[in-house]
Every structure is written in structure tokens, then in C-alpha cells.
PDB file of C-alpha atoms in Angstrom:
ATOM      1  CA  MET A  29       6.708 -17.184 -44.634  1.00 51.00           C
ATOM      2  CA  ASN A  30       4.581 -17.547 -41.523  1.00 70.00           C
ATOM      3  CA  GLU A  31       6.394 -20.278 -39.599  1.00 87.00           C
ATOM      4  CA  THR A  32       6.760 -20.331 -35.847  1.00 88.00           C
ATOM      5  CA  LEU A  33       9.434 -22.190 -33.876  1.00 88.00           C
ATOM      6  CA  ILE A  34       8.633 -23.119 -30.281  1.00 89.00           C
ATOM      7  CA  ILE A  35      11.347 -24.017 -27.775  1.00 85.00           C
ATOM      8  CA  GLY A  36       9.736 -25.709 -24.811  1.00 85.00           C
ATOM      9  CA  ARG A  37       6.183 -27.003 -24.627  1.00 89.00           C
ATOM     10  CA  LYS A  38       3.221 -24.761 -25.376  1.00 90.00           C
ATOM     11  CA  ALA A  39       0.050 -25.675 -23.519  1.00 91.00           C
ATOM     12  CA  THR A  40      -3.200 -26.101 -25.439  1.00 90.00           C
ATOM     13  CA  ARG A  41      -6.746 -27.138 -24.593  1.00 91.00           C
ATOM     14  CA  LYS A  42      -5.921 -30.624 -25.836  1.00 92.00           C
ATOM     15  CA  ASN A  43      -2.903 -30.861 -23.484  1.00 91.00           C
ATOM     16  CA  ILE A  44      -5.071 -29.755 -20.568  1.00 91.00           C
ATOM     17  CA  LEU A  45      -7.698 -32.389 -21.387  1.00 92.00           C
ATOM     18  CA  VAL A  46      -5.049 -35.114 -21.768  1.00 92.00           C
ATOM     19  CA  SER A  47      -3.472 -34.107 -18.433  1.00 90.00           C
ATOM     20  CA  PHE A  48      -6.889 -34.134 -16.773  1.00 91.00           C
ATOM     21  CA  ILE A  49      -7.510 -37.685 -18.010  1.00 91.00           C
ATOM     22  CA  ALA A  50      -3.968 -38.813 -17.174  1.00 89.00           C
ATOM     23  CA  PHE A  51      -4.116 -37.496 -13.600  1.00 89.00           C
ATOM     24  CA  ILE A  52      -7.695 -38.520 -12.864  1.00 90.00           C
ATOM     25  CA  PHE A  53      -6.286 -41.310 -10.684  1.00 88.00           C
ATOM     26  CA  TYR A  54      -4.786 -38.737  -8.303  1.00 86.00           C
ATOM     27  CA  GLY A  55      -8.076 -36.857  -8.193  1.00 86.00           C
ATOM     28  CA  LEU A  56      -9.937 -40.051  -7.359  1.00 87.00           C
ATOM     29  CA  ILE A  57      -7.473 -40.830  -4.584  1.00 88.00           C
ATOM     30  CA  GLY A  58      -8.014 -37.331  -3.161  1.00 86.00           C
ATOM     31  CA  GLY A  59     -11.786 -37.453  -3.496  1.00 87.00           C
ATOM     32  CA  ILE A  60     -12.447 -41.033  -2.378  1.00 88.00           C
ATOM     33  CA  GLY A  61      -9.868 -40.759   0.389  1.00 87.00           C
ATOM     34  CA  THR A  62     -11.369 -37.559   1.752  1.00 87.00           C
ATOM     35  CA  GLY A  63     -14.943 -38.866   1.537  1.00 86.00           C
ATOM     36  CA  GLY A  64     -13.983 -42.168   3.162  1.00 84.00           C
ATOM     37  CA  LEU A  65     -12.056 -40.535   5.976  1.00 86.00           C
ATOM     38  CA  LEU A  66     -14.887 -38.126   6.704  1.00 86.00           C
ATOM     39  CA  THR A  67     -17.402 -40.981   6.758  1.00 84.00           C
ATOM     40  CA  PHE A  68     -15.189 -42.955   9.151  1.00 85.00           C
ATOM     41  CA  LEU A  69     -14.042 -40.132  11.454  1.00 84.00           C
ATOM     42  CA  THR A  70     -16.982 -37.724  11.631  1.00 85.00           C
ATOM     43  CA  PRO A  71     -20.675 -38.101  12.425  1.00 86.00           C
ATOM     44  CA  LEU A  72     -21.629 -36.322   9.160  1.00 85.00           C
ATOM     45  CA  ASN A  73     -24.333 -37.653   6.877  1.00 86.00           C
ATOM     46  CA  ARG A  74     -23.001 -39.972   4.141  1.00 84.00           C
ATOM     47  CA  SER A  75     -24.289 -37.739   1.335  1.00 87.00           C
ATOM     48  CA  ILE A  76     -22.438 -34.751   2.798  1.00 88.00           C
ATOM     49  CA  CYS A  77     -19.225 -36.798   2.935  1.00 84.00           C
ATOM     50  CA  ILE A  78     -19.703 -37.796  -0.725  1.00 87.00           C
ATOM     51  CA  PHE A  79     -20.267 -34.154  -1.681  1.00 89.00           C
ATOM     52  CA  ILE A  80     -17.086 -33.093   0.165  1.00 89.00           C
ATOM     53  CA  GLY A  81     -15.242 -35.965  -1.591  1.00 88.00           C
ATOM     54  CA  ILE A  82     -16.385 -34.630  -4.980  1.00 90.00           C
ATOM     55  CA  ILE A  83     -15.147 -31.176  -4.025  1.00 91.00           C
ATOM     56  CA  ALA A  84     -11.820 -32.725  -2.929  1.00 89.00           C
ATOM     57  CA  PHE A  85     -11.579 -34.447  -6.345  1.00 91.00           C
ATOM     58  CA  PHE A  86     -11.914 -31.141  -8.200  1.00 91.00           C
ATOM     59  CA  VAL A  87      -9.533 -29.342  -5.837  1.00 90.00           C
ATOM     60  CA  THR A  88      -6.940 -32.070  -6.396  1.00 89.00           C
ATOM     61  CA  MET A  89      -7.356 -31.760 -10.151  1.00 90.00           C
ATOM     62  CA  LEU A  90      -7.048 -27.961  -9.926  1.00 90.00           C
ATOM     63  CA  ILE A  91      -3.719 -28.432  -8.191  1.00 90.00           C
ATOM     64  CA  VAL A  92      -2.247 -31.221 -10.336  1.00 91.00           C
ATOM     65  CA  VAL A  93      -3.315 -30.294 -13.888  1.00 91.00           C
ATOM     66  CA  PRO A  94      -1.834 -26.751 -14.067  1.00 93.00           C
ATOM     67  CA  LEU A  95       1.436 -27.932 -12.552  1.00 90.00           C
ATOM     68  CA  ALA A  96       1.722 -30.699 -15.167  1.00 89.00           C
ATOM     69  CA  THR A  97       0.544 -28.725 -18.196  1.00 91.00           C
ATOM     70  CA  ILE A  98       1.814 -25.151 -17.999  1.00 91.00           C
ATOM     71  CA  THR A  99       5.540 -24.669 -18.672  1.00 89.00           C
ATOM     72  CA  ASP A 100       7.776 -21.822 -19.793  1.00 88.00           C
ATOM     73  CA  TYR A 101       8.457 -21.640 -23.517  1.00 90.00           C
ATOM     74  CA  LEU A 102      10.050 -19.485 -26.176  1.00 89.00           C
ATOM     75  CA  GLU A 103       8.211 -18.758 -29.430  1.00 91.00           C
ATOM     76  CA  ILE A 104      10.154 -17.480 -32.435  1.00 89.00           C
ATOM     77  CA  ASN A 105       8.272 -16.082 -35.416  1.00 90.00           C
ATOM     78  CA  PRO A 106       9.637 -14.085 -38.406  1.00 89.00           C
ATOM     79  CA  ILE A 107       9.269 -10.776 -36.546  1.00 89.00           C
ATOM     80  CA  PHE A 108       9.585 -11.369 -32.787  1.00 90.00           C
ATOM     81  CA  ILE A 109      10.940 -13.685 -30.128  1.00 89.00           C
ATOM     82  CA  ASN A 110       8.247 -14.094 -27.468  1.00 91.00           C
ATOM     83  CA  TYR A 111       9.035 -15.443 -24.009  1.00 90.00           C
ATOM     84  CA  TYR A 112       6.216 -16.899 -21.921  1.00 91.00           C
ATOM     85  CA  VAL A 113       7.192 -17.467 -18.298  1.00 90.00           C
ATOM     86  CA  TYR A 114       4.999 -18.533 -15.407  1.00 90.00           C
ATOM     87  CA  LYS A 115       6.278 -17.882 -11.904  1.00 88.00           C
ATOM     88  CA  GLY A 116       4.316 -19.703  -9.259  1.00 90.00           C
ATOM     89  CA  TYR A 117       1.219 -21.826  -9.096  1.00 92.00           C
ATOM     90  CA  PHE A 118      -1.362 -19.040  -9.337  1.00 93.00           C
ATOM     91  CA  GLN A 119       0.001 -17.824 -12.686  1.00 92.00           C
ATOM     92  CA  MET A 120      -0.140 -21.414 -13.940  1.00 92.00           C
ATOM     93  CA  LEU A 121      -3.745 -21.776 -12.739  1.00 93.00           C
ATOM     94  CA  LEU A 122      -4.723 -18.470 -14.360  1.00 93.00           C
ATOM     95  CA  GLU A 123      -3.081 -19.530 -17.635  1.00 92.00           C
ATOM     96  CA  THR A 124      -4.941 -22.864 -17.522  1.00 92.00           C
ATOM     97  CA  ILE A 125      -8.259 -21.068 -17.063  1.00 92.00           C
ATOM     98  CA  ASN A 126      -7.406 -18.615 -19.864  1.00 92.00           C
ATOM     99  CA  LEU A 127      -6.621 -21.482 -22.234  1.00 92.00           C
ATOM    100  CA  ILE A 128      -9.861 -23.300 -21.368  1.00 92.00           C
ATOM    101  CA  ILE A 129     -12.029 -20.234 -22.011  1.00 93.00           C
ATOM    102  CA  GLY A 130     -10.073 -19.352 -25.157  1.00 90.00           C
ATOM    103  CA  LYS A 131      -8.571 -16.072 -23.985  1.00 91.00           C
ATOM    104  CA  GLN A 132      -5.395 -15.065 -25.803  1.00 88.00           C
ATOM    105  CA  THR A 133      -2.180 -15.076 -23.805  1.00 87.00           C
ATOM    106  CA  TYR A 134       0.461 -12.412 -24.183  1.00 88.00           C
ATOM    107  CA  PRO A 135       4.220 -12.874 -23.793  1.00 90.00           C
ATOM    108  CA  GLN A 136       5.953 -11.529 -20.728  1.00 88.00           C
ATOM    109  CA  LYS A 137       8.962 -10.476 -22.816  1.00 86.00           C
ATOM    110  CA  GLN A 138       9.162  -9.726 -26.522  1.00 89.00           C
ATOM    111  CA  ILE A 139      12.200  -8.944 -28.643  1.00 87.00           C
ATOM    112  CA  ASN A 140      12.182  -7.731 -32.211  1.00 87.00           C
ATOM    113  CA  LEU A 141      14.552  -9.868 -34.321  1.00 87.00           C
ATOM    114  CA  ASN A 142      16.108  -6.710 -35.798  1.00 87.00           C
ATOM    115  CA  ASP A 143      17.249  -5.684 -32.289  1.00 85.00           C
ATOM    116  CA  ILE A 144      19.407  -8.806 -31.789  1.00 85.00           C
ATOM    117  CA  LYS A 145      23.128  -8.404 -32.402  1.00 85.00           C
ATOM    118  CA  ASN A 146      24.112 -12.024 -31.630  1.00 87.00           C
ATOM    119  CA  ILE A 147      23.052 -15.035 -29.578  1.00 85.00           C
ATOM    120  CA  GLU A 148      25.226 -17.173 -27.313  1.00 88.00           C
ATOM    121  CA  LEU A 149      24.180 -20.796 -26.924  1.00 88.00           C
ATOM    122  CA  SER A 150      25.602 -22.867 -24.078  1.00 89.00           C
ATOM    123  CA  TYR A 151      24.589 -25.628 -21.714  1.00 88.00           C
ATOM    124  CA  GLU A 152      25.485 -27.015 -18.327  1.00 87.00           C
ATOM    125  CA  PRO A 153      24.712 -30.396 -16.779  1.00 87.00           C
ATOM    126  CA  ILE A 154      22.330 -30.522 -13.846  1.00 85.00           C
ATOM    127  CA  SER A 155      21.225 -33.343 -11.597  1.00 85.00           C
ATOM    128  CA  MET A 156      17.534 -34.074 -11.582  1.00 79.00           C
ATOM    129  CA  LEU A 157      15.293 -36.263  -9.453  1.00 78.00           C
ATOM    130  CA  TRP A 158      16.436 -39.787  -8.584  1.00 80.00           C
ATOM    131  CA  ALA A 159      19.993 -39.398  -9.904  1.00 78.00           C
ATOM    132  CA  GLN A 160      18.943 -38.485 -13.435  1.00 84.00           C
ATOM    133  CA  LYS A 161      21.195 -36.257 -15.458  1.00 86.00           C
ATOM    134  CA  GLY A 162      19.746 -33.366 -17.433  1.00 84.00           C
ATOM    135  CA  TYR A 163      21.042 -30.310 -19.226  1.00 85.00           C
ATOM    136  CA  LYS A 164      20.202 -26.680 -18.817  1.00 82.00           C
ATOM    137  CA  ILE A 165      20.315 -24.938 -22.185  1.00 82.00           C
ATOM    138  CA  LYS A 166      21.173 -21.252 -21.972  1.00 84.00           C
ATOM    139  CA  LEU A 167      20.370 -18.732 -24.672  1.00 82.00           C
ATOM    140  CA  LEU A 168      21.887 -15.303 -24.103  1.00 84.00           C
ATOM    141  CA  PHE A 169      20.641 -12.590 -26.457  1.00 81.00           C
ATOM    142  CA  HIS A 170      22.980  -9.641 -27.042  1.00 82.00           C
ATOM    143  CA  LEU A 171      20.879  -6.766 -28.270  1.00 80.00           C
ATOM    144  CA  ASN A 172      21.792  -3.625 -30.185  1.00 80.00           C
ATOM    145  CA  TYR A 173      21.033  -1.667 -27.023  1.00 71.00           C
ATOM    146  CA  ILE A 174      22.133  -2.255 -23.415  1.00 59.00           C
ATOM    147  CA  CYS A 175      19.516  -4.746 -22.171  1.00 54.00           C
ATOM    148  CA  LEU A 176      20.226  -8.495 -22.211  1.00 51.00           C
ATOM    149  CA  PHE A 177      17.574 -11.183 -22.356  1.00 54.00           C
ATOM    150  CA  ASP A 178      18.294 -14.578 -20.837  1.00 56.00           C
ATOM    151  CA  TYR A 179      16.314 -17.778 -21.439  1.00 55.00           C
ATOM    152  CA  LEU A 180      16.818 -21.074 -19.630  1.00 55.00           C
ATOM    153  CA  PHE A 181      15.372 -24.311 -20.905  1.00 52.00           C
ATOM    154  CA  ILE A 182      15.739 -27.607 -19.025  1.00 51.00           C
ATOM    155  CA  SER A 183      15.600 -30.929 -20.824  1.00 46.00           C
ATOM    156  CA  SER A 184      16.349 -34.435 -19.725  1.00 39.00           C
TER     157      SER A 184
END
């Protein structure tokens, strides 16, 4: 039995490519807007303004794509529970680059299933953007030793 259960959304190369295509509009706004403003406001050569606009496009995509693609997730296989958490933009950007080049990612926390005594499952309502209601799912792992492992997953 070699099945894996994933709670959350695991990023892949395909997800990164789909996000890049989906958010290309924002990149074009950043690139064309920057190039147009520079052409209008500065005495720079038009080709230089276009080049800076292309750079602005890629910078915009480097900001938007990792934020949309990389999320925390929990992976449960027959031996371990692996927790992948990304705190901050730079960890998300690094994870995006690692996925593109095919480098393997390692979990930040790992628990052997034999070490778990019991698991508490609970939830609490939270308010999200624009008066939407979501739920925060809490998994609390009680282990055979002192340490506790807490996982939060937000869904709408």
C-alpha cells in the first residue's frame, strides 16, 4: 500500500505554469504600465523604456505567481505525516524555483505514525475577505512523548 493523502494544495510545475498563464494579465499591466509611464515622464530612449517594461513584467510575475501557487499542506503516507509550511514570500519564491528546476523539497516537520497517541479534530469559523465565511480546521496531534504538533488548514 503506497497511497498518500494530501490535506491542502501541493504545488507542482503544472500549477506554476497554469498560475503564470492565469496571472499574465497582471504582468502585462505592470510591464506596459511601467514602460508607458517611463516613455511619457522621462527623456529615455523608447527601446530602453520597452526593456524596463519587460523587466517590470517579469518582476510582477515573480511576485504574483509564488503567492498564488505555494501554500502550506499536510502529506500523510503509510509511515509519516509530513508538514510543509512556508513562512513569508522569500520561502515561497525559493520553493517555486525549486519546483521549476526539479529539486526535491523536504518537510519542515515530520511525525512517524507510530508516535501518535491520538488526534483531535476541531474547527472554528473565521471571517474572510468581503464578508465571506470560512472555517479554520485544527488538527492537534497528541504524541507518545511530550511534544505536540499543531496544523491549521483554512478552507472557504
